[in-house]
Every structure is written in structure tokens, then in C-alpha cells.
mmCIF file of C-alpha atoms in Angstrom:
data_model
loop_
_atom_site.group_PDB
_atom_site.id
_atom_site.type_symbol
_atom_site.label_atom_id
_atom_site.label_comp_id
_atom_site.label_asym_id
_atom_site.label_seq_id
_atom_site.Cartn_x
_atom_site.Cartn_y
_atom_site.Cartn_z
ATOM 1 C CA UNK A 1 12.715 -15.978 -3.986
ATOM 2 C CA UNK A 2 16.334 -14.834 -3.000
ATOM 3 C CA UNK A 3 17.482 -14.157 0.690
ATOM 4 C CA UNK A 4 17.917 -10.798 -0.074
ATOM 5 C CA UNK A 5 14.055 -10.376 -1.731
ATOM 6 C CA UNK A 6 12.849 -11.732 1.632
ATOM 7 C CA UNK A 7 15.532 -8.957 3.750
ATOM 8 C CA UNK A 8 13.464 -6.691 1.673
ATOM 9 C CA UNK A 9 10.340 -7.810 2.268
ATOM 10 C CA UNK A 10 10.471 -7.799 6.007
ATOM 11 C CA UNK A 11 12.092 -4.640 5.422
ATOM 12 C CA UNK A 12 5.605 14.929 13.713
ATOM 13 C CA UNK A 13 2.847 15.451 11.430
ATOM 14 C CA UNK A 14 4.859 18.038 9.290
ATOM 15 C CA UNK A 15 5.244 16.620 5.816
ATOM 16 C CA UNK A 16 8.886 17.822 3.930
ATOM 17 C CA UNK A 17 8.236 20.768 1.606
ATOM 18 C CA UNK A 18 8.234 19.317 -1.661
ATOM 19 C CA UNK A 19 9.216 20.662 -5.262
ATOM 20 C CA UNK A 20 8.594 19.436 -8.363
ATOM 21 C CA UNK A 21 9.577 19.828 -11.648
ATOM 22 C CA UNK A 22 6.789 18.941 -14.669
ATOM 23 C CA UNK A 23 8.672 16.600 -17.154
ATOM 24 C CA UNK A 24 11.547 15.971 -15.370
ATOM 25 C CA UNK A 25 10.056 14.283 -12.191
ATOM 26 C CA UNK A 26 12.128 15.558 -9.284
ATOM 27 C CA UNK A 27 10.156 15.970 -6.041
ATOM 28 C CA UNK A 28 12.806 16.873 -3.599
ATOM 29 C CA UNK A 29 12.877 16.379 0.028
ATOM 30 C CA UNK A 30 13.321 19.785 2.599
ATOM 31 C CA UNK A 31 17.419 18.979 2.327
ATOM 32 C CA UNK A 32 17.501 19.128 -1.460
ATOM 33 C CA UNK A 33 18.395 15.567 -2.172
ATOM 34 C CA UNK A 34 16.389 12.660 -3.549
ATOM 35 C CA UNK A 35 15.822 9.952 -1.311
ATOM 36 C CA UNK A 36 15.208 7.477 -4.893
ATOM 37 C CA UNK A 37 16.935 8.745 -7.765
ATOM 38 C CA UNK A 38 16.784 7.176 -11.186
ATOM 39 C CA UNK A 39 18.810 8.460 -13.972
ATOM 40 C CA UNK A 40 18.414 7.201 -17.657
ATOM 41 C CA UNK A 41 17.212 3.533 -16.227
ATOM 42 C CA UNK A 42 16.440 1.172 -19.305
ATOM 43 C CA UNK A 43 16.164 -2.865 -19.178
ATOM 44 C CA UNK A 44 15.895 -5.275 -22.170
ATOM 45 C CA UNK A 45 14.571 -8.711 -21.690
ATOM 46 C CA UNK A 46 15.005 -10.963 -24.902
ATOM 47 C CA UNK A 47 15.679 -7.588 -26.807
ATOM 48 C CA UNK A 48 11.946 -6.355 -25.458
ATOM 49 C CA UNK A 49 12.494 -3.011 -24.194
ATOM 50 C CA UNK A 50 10.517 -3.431 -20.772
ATOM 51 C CA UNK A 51 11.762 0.049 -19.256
ATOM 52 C CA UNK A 52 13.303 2.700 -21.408
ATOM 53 C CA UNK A 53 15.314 5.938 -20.275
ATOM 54 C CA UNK A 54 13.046 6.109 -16.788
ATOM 55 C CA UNK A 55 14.044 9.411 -14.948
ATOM 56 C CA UNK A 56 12.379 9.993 -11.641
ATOM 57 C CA UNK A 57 13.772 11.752 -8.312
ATOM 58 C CA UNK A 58 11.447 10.758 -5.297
ATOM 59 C CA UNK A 59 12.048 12.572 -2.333
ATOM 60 C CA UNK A 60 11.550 11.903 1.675
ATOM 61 C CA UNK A 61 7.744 11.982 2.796
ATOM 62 C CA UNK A 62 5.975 11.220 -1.064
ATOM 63 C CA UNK A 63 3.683 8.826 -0.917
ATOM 64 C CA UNK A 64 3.788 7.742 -4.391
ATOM 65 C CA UNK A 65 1.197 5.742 -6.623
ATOM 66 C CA UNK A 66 2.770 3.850 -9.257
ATOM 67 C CA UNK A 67 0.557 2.823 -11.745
ATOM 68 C CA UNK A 68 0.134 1.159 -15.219
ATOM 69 C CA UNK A 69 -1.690 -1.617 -17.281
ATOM 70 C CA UNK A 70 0.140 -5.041 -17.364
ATOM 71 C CA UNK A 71 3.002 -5.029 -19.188
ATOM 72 C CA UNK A 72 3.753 -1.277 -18.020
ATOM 73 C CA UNK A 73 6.998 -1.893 -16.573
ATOM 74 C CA UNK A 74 5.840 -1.436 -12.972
ATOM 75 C CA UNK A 75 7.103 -4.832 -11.231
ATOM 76 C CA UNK A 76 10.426 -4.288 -13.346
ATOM 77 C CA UNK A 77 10.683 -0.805 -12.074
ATOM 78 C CA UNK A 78 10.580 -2.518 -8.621
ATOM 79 C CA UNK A 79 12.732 -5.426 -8.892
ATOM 80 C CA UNK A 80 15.571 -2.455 -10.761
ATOM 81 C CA UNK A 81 14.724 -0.798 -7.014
ATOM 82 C CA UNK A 82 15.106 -3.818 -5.007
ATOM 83 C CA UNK A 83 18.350 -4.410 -6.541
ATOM 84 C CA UNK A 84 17.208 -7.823 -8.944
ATOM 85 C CA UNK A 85 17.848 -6.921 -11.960
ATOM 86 C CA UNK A 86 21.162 -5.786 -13.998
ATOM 87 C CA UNK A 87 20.469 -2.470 -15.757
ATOM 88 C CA UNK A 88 21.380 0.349 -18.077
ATOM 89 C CA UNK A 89 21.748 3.754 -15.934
ATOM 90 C CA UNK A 90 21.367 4.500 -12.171
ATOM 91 C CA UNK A 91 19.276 3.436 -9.359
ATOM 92 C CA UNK A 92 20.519 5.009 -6.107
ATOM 93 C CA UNK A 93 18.444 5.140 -2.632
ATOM 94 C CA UNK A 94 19.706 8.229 -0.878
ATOM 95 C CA UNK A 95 22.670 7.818 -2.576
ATOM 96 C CA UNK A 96 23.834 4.034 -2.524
ATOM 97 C CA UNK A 97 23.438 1.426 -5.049
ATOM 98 C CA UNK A 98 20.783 -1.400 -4.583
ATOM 99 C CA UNK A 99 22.894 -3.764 -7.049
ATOM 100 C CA UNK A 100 26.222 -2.907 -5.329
ATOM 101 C CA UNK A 101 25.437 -1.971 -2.011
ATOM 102 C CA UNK A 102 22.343 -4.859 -1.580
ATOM 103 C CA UNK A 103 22.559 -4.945 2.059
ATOM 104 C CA UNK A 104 23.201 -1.769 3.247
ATOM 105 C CA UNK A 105 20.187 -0.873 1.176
ATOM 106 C CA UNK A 106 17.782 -3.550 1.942
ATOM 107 C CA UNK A 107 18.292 -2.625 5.230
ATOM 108 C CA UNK A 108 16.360 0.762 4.871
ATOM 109 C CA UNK A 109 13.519 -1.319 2.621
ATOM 110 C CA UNK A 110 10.855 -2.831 3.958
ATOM 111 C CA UNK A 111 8.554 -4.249 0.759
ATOM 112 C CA UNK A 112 4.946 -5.976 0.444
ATOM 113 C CA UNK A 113 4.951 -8.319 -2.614
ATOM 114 C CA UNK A 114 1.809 -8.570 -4.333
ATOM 115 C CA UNK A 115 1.876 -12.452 -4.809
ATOM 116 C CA UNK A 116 3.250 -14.167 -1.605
ATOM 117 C CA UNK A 117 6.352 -16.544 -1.692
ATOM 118 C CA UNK A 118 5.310 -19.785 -1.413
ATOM 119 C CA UNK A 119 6.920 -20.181 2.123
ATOM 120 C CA UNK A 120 6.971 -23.944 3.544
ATOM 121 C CA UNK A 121 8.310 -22.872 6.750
ATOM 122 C CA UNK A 122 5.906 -21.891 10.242
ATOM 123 C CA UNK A 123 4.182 -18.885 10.026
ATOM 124 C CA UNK A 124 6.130 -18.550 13.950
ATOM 125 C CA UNK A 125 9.713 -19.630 12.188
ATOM 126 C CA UNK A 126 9.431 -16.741 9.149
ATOM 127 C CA UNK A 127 8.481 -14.092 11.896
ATOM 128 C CA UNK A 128 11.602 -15.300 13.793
ATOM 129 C CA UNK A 129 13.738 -15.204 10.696
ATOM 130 C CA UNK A 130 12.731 -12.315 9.248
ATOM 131 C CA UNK A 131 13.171 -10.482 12.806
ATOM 132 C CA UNK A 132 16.928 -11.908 12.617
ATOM 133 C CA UNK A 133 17.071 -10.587 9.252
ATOM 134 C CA UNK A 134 16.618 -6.950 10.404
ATOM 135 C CA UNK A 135 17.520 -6.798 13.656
ATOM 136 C CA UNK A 136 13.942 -6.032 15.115
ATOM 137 C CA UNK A 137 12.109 -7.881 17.726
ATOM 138 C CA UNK A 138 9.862 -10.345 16.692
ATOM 139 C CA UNK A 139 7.236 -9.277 19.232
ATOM 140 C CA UNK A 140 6.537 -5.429 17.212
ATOM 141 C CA UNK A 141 6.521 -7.954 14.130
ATOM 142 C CA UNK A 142 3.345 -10.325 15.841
ATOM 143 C CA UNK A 143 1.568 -6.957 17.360
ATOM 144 C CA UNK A 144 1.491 -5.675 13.841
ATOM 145 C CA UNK A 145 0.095 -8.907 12.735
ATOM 146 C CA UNK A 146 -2.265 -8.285 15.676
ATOM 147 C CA UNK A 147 -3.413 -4.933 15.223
ATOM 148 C CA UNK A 148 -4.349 -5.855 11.636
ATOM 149 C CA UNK A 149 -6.772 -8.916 13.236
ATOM 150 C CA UNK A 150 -4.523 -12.071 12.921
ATOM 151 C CA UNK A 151 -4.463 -14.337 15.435
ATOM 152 C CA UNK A 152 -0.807 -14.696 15.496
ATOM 153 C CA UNK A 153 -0.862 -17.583 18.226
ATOM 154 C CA UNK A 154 -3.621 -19.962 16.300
ATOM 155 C CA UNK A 155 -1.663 -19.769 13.078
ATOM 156 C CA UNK A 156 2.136 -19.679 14.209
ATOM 157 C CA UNK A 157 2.619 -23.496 13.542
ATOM 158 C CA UNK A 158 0.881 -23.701 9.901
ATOM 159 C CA UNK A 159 2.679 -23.266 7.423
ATOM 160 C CA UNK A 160 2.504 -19.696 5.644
ATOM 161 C CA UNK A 161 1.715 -21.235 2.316
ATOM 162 C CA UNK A 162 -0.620 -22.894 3.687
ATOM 163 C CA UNK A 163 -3.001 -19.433 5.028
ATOM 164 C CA UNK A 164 -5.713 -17.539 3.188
ATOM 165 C CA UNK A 165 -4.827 -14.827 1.042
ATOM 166 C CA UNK A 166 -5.647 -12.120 3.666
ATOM 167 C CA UNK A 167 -3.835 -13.910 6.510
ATOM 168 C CA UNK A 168 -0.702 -13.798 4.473
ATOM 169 C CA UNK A 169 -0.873 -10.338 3.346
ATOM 170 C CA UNK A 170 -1.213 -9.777 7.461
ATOM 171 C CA UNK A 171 1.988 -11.196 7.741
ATOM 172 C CA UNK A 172 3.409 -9.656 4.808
ATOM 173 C CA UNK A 173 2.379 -6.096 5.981
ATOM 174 C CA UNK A 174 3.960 -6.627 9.890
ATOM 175 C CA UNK A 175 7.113 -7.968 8.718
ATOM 176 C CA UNK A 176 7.707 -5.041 6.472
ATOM 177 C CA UNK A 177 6.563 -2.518 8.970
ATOM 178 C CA UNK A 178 8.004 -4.572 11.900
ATOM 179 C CA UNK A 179 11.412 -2.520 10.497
ATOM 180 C CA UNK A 180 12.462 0.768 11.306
ATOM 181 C CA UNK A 181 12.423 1.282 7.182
ATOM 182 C CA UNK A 182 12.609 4.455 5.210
ATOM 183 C CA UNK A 183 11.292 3.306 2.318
ATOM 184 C CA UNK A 184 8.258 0.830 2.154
ATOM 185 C CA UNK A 185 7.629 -0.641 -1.510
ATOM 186 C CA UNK A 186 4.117 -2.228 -1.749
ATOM 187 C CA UNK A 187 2.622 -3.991 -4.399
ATOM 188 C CA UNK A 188 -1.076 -4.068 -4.357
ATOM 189 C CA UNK A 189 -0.571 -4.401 -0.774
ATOM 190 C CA UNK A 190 -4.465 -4.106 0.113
ATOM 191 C CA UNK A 191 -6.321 -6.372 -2.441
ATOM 192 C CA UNK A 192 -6.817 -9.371 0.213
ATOM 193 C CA UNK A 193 -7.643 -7.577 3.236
ATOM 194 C CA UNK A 194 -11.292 -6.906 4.734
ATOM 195 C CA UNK A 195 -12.190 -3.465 5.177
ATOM 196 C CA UNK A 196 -11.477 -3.716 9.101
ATOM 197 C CA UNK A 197 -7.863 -4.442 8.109
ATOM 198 C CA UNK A 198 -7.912 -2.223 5.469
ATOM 199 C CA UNK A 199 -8.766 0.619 8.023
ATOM 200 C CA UNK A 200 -5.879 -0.216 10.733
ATOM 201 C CA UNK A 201 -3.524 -0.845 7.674
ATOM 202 C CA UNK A 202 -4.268 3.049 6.686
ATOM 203 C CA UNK A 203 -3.377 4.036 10.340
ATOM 204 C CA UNK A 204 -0.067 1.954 10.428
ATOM 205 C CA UNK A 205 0.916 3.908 6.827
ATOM 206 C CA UNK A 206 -0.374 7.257 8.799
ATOM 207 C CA UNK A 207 2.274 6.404 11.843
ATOM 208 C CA UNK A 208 5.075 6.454 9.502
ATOM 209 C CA UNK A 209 3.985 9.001 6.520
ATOM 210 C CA UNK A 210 6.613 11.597 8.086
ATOM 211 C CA UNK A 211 9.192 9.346 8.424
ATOM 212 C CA UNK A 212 9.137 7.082 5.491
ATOM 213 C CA UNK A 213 9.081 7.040 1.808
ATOM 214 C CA UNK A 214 6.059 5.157 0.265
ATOM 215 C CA UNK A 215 5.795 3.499 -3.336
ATOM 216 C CA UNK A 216 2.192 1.735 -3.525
ATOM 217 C CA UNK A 217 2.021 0.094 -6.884
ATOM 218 C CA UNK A 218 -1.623 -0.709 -8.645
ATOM 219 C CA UNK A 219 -2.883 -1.872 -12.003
ATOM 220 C CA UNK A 220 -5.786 0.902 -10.996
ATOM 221 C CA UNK A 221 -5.744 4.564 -9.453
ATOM 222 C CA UNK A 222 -8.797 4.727 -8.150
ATOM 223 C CA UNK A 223 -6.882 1.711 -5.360
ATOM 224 C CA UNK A 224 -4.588 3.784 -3.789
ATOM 225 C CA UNK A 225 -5.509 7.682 -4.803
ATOM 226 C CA UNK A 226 -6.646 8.380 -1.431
ATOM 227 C CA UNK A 227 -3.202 7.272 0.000
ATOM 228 C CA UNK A 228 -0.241 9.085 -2.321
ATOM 229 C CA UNK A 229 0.574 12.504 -2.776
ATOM 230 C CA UNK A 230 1.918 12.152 -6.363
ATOM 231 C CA UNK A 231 0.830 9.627 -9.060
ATOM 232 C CA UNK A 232 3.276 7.983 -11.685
ATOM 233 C CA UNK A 233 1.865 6.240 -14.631
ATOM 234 C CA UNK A 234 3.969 4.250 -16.703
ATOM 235 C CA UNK A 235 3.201 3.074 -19.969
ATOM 236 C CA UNK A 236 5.279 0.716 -22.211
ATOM 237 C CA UNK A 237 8.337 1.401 -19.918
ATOM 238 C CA UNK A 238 7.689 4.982 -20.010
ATOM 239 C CA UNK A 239 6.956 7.456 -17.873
ATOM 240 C CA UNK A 240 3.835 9.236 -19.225
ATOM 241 C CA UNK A 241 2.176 10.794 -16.494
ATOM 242 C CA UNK A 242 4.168 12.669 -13.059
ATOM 243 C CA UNK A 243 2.051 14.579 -10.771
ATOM 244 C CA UNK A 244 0.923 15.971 -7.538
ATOM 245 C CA UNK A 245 -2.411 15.316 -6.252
ATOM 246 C CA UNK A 246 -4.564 16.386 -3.501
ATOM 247 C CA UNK A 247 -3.399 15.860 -0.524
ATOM 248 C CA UNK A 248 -5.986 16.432 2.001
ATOM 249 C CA UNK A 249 -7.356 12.815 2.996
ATOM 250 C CA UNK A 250 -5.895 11.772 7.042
ATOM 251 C CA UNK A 251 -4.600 8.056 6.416
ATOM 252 C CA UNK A 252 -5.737 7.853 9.920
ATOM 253 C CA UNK A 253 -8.957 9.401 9.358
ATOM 254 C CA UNK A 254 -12.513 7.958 10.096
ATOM 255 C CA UNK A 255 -15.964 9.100 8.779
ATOM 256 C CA UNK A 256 -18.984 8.148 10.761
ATOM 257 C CA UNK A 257 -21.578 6.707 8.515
ATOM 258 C CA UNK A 258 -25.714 5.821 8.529
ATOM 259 C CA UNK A 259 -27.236 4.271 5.593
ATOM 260 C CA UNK A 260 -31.447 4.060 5.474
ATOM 261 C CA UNK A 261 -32.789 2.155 2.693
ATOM 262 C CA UNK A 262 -36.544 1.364 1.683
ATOM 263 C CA UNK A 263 -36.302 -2.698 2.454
ATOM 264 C CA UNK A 264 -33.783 -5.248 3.761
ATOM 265 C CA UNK A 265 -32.322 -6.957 0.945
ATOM 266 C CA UNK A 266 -29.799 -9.853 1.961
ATOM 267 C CA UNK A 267 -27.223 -9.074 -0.538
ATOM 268 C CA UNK A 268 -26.799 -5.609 0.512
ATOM 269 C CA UNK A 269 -26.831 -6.622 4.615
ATOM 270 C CA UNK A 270 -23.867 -9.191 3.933
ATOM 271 C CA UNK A 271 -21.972 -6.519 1.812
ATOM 272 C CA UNK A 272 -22.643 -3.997 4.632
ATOM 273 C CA UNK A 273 -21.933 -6.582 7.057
ATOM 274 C CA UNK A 274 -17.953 -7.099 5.600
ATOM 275 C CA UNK A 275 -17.486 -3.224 6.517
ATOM 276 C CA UNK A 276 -18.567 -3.860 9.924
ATOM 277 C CA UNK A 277 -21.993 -2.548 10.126
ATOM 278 C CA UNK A 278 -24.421 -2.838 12.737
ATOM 279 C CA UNK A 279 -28.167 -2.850 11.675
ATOM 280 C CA UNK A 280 -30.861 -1.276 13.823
ATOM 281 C CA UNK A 281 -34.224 -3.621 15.020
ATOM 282 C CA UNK A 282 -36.188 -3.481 11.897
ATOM 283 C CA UNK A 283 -33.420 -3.592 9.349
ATOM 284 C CA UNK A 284 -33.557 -0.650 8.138
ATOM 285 C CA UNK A 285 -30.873 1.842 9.104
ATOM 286 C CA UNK A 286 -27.113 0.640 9.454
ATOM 287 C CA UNK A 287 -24.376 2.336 11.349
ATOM 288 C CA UNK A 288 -20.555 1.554 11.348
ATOM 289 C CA UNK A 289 -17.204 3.376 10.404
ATOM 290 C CA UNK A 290 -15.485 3.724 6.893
ATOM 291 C CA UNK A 291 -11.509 4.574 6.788
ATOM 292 C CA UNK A 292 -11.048 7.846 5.064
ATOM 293 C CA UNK A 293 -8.929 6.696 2.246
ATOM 294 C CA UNK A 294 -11.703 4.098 1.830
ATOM 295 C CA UNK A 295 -14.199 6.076 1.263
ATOM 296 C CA UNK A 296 -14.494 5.918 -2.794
ATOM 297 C CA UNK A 297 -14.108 2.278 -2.633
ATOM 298 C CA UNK A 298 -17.193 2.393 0.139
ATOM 299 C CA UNK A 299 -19.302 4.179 -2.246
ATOM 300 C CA UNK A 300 -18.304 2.162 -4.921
ATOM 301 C CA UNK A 301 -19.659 -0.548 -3.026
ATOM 302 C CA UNK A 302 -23.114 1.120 -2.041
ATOM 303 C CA UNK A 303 -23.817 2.519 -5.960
ATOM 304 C CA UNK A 304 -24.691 -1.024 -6.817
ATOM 305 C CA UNK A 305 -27.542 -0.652 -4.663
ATOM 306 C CA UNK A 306 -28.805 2.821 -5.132
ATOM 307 C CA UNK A 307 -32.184 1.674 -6.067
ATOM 308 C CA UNK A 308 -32.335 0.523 -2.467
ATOM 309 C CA UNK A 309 -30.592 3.290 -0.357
ATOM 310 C CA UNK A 310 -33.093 5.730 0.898
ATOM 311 C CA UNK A 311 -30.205 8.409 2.406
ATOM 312 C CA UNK A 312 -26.803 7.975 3.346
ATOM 313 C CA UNK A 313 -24.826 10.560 4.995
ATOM 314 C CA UNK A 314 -20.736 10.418 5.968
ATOM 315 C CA UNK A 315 -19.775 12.378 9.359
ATOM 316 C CA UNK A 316 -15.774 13.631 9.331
ATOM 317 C CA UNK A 317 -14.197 14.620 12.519
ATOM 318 C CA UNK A 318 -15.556 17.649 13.201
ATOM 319 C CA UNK A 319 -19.116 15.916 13.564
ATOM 320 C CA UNK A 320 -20.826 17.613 10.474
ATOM 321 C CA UNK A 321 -22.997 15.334 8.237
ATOM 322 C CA UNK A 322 -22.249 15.102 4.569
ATOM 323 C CA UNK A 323 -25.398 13.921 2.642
ATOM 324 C CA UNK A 324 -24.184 11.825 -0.063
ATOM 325 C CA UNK A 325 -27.311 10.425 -1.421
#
């Protein structure tokens, strides 16, 4: 990993007006300029054509799902963003070059890798580095970590290689929103956090959805459709698919939810148990709290036992039950 890869990693509710045009994919933002603009981007590796004549405007405010089966051309979309990679065509953020202008760019960036540097140095030392890095204090970098349940002080002498997969992605997440960034690139950034973290991870993305452009890559939609706006689907370096979606979901949102069901069954009381779930005396009704853009994955969860649930019902806000099953 380069210097400038780790810069970029620890890179009013009233959304910009957006307008988009179908084929052409150019969402703009309320000023009429793109905050990501590619034009005609293509990259060859070993004369495999890995992305080929990509044009995409993104504009200030879209959260954006970018998705695609391996081999898509997602991560080399990224990297061509980041500034990695030579290229055919243009890659500007709001207006500057990522190749030629590397720091000045990086410096609006804050990115979430999906596989985490293998990092010898103390999980204290990379917070401290990566604050000097972007000029932000390395105490908003350790609340972060806080917020999202890591015990910042127990682990800041390990080593970072040397954490669990969901303590890493902890740090991963605070460093890159430990910045005053405009645009947050995030690779899969959820797959190794519990669904506590999951649910203040969804309110630090809500704290900065008018301020910041978001591009949440996935090998699946179903991962991240309750967080984006528009969806992007490449396919063998093409774009195939650009469109809005429904935009109604609160990233900060939280749905009250009881679950009765006919018998205890251990499996489904430790699965109900990772969400945070609190069981009454006998077993056999469970309370807790599901994040709104968690909610399909929650259900997801529960089908597996639908022999078992008796009713379930999801409260929004406004207090009114939704009976599900």
C-alpha cells in the first residue's frame, strides 16, 4: 500500500436537486457541475480490457451503489478514482486530476478498503499518523472508533494486523470519517461489523449525507440498497445499468421491533441475540431495535426461521406497528 492509498483512506437535511440523464449518466449537483466526472475512461491490463469507454458524472449529495460480479471492473474503477492507475480518458473530482493533482485530491477523499492493509504498526501510532496525514485531531478519529463500540484504549498498543476483522473495519471507518472529506469511497465497508455497529455506522453516513459524496461498492445490491440514491452496475468494464432509486429510507432511522414465536429454539435466540435483543421471562417474545437501512438484511435473517415466528411486527417513528408476518 502507497502513502498516498493510506492519505486516502483516512480521508441541513436538504439533499441537492438532482438531474439525470438515462444513458448518459450525469446526475448533477444544484450548481450544475459534477463533483466526479469520468469521460471516455478505459484501462488495459495485459491487453484485457478491464474498463472500457466508462462515462459517468456524479454529482454532490448521491449516495451511489456501485455494483458488479467479480471481474466487473469495480475495484479498477476505484483505484482510476483514487488516482493508482494510468488511464485512457478523464477522471476529474470537482474538477482536478487524481493522477496529477494526488494530493490536493486525496485531501477531499476519505476511503474504506474492503481488505485491510496489513499494518505492523500500533493501532495508537496509525491513528496518530493518519491524523498527521489530514490535518484532523486524532481525538474525533478515536470517538469515531468509539461510537462504533471499539475500545480504542485496550487495543491502541496491538498491532492493527493483528485485530479481528470487525475491529479493523472500526478503525478503517473513523479514520476515513475522522476527515472533513467530500467524497467517502467504501468498499464493502459493512461486511465485518455486528449489527450494533452496523446501526451507528448508518447514523455517521446520515451526519454527512448533505455534505458529502458517497460511492459504496458491493458484489450484491441487496448490501447497500437501503443506503444510495442511485445504483451503477458494471459489467465487463461496462456500464450497464444507471439509475435512481427510492429514496425514502432515514440512514439514521430506527424501527422498533417484537418478535413472538411458538418455542425457544437456541439457534434462533443467539441469531436474535447478535442484533441486540432482549427476551422476555419465558422465552418467548423478543424486543430490540433494527437500523432502518437494515431492515431487509433483518428479515433476511428471521425468514430462515419462519416456521418458528408466531408474529413479528416493525414500529417506524411515528409509533405505528407494521405487521410483517
Amino acid at each position: 500500500m502507497t502513502l498516498e492509498t493510506l492519505d486516502a483512506m483516512v480521508p441541513e437535511q436538504n439533499v441537492p436537486i438532482l438531474e439525470r440523464q438515462r444513458g448518459g449518466g450525469r446526475p448533477l449537483d444544484h450548481n450544475g457541475a459534477a463533483m466526479i466526472h469520468f469521460e471516455n475512461v478505459s484501462k488495459t491490463f495485459k491487453r484485457q480490457c478491464v474498463l472500457d469507454g466508462i462515462e459517468l458524472q456524479i454529482g454532490l449529495g448521491e449516495r451511489v451503489a456501485l455494483i458488479g460480479s467479480n471481474g466487473a471492473g469495480k475495484t479498477t474503477l476505484i483505484r482510476c478514482l483514487l488516482g493508482e492507475y494510468v488511464h485512457e480518458g478523464e477522471v476529474r473530482i470537482e474538477g482536478q486530476s487524481p493522477r496529477a493533482e494526488r494530493t490536493a485530491v486525496l485531501a477531499k477523499v476519505g476511503f474504506v478498503p474492503q481488505l485491510p492493509p496489513p499494518l505492523k504498526m500500533p493501532v495508537g501510532q496509525l491513528i496518530e499518523f493518519s491524523a498527521a496525514l489530514c490535518g484532523c485531531d486524532t481525538g474525533r478519529i478515536a470517538a469515531l472508533a468509539e461510537r462504533l463500540g471499539l475500545d480504542v484504549g485496550r487495543v491502541r498498543q496491538q498491532p492493527f494486523v493483528k485485530l479481528s476483522g470487525g475491529q479493523k473495519q472500526k478503525i478503517l471507518i473513523a479514520i476515513a470519517l475522522g476527515r472533513d472529506a467530500k467524497l467517502l469511497i467504501m468498499d464493502e465497508p459493512a461486511a465485518n461489523l455486528d449489527p450494533e455497529a452496523r446501526k451507528i455506522f448508518f447514523e455517521l453516513l446520515a451526519e454527512r449525507q448533505a455534505t458529502s459524496t458517497m460511492l459504496i461498492s458491493s458484489h450484491r445490491l441487496n448490501e447497500v440498497a437501503s443506503l444510495v440514491n442511485r445504483v451503477i452496475e458494471l459489467d465487463l468494464g461496462k456500464v450497464v445499468l444507471d439509475d435512481r432509486v427510492a429514496d425514502d429510507v432515514s440512514l439514521a432511522g430506527r424501527l422498533a421491533c417484537r418478535i413472538g414465536v411458538k418455542r425457544r429454539e437456541p439457534a434462533f435466540e443467539k441469531a436474535l441475540g447478535a442484533w441486540s435483543f432482549v427476551a422476555s421471562a419465558d422465552g418467548l417474545e423478543w424486543h430490540g431495535e433494527v437500523a432502518g437501512p437494515d431492515r431487509l438484511r433483518f428479515l433476511g435473517m428471521t425468514s430462515r426461521y419462519v416456521g418458528l415466528i408466531q408474529d413479528l411486527q416493525l414500529s417506524e417513528a411515528r409509533g405505528q406497528l407494521q405487521e410483517v408476518a
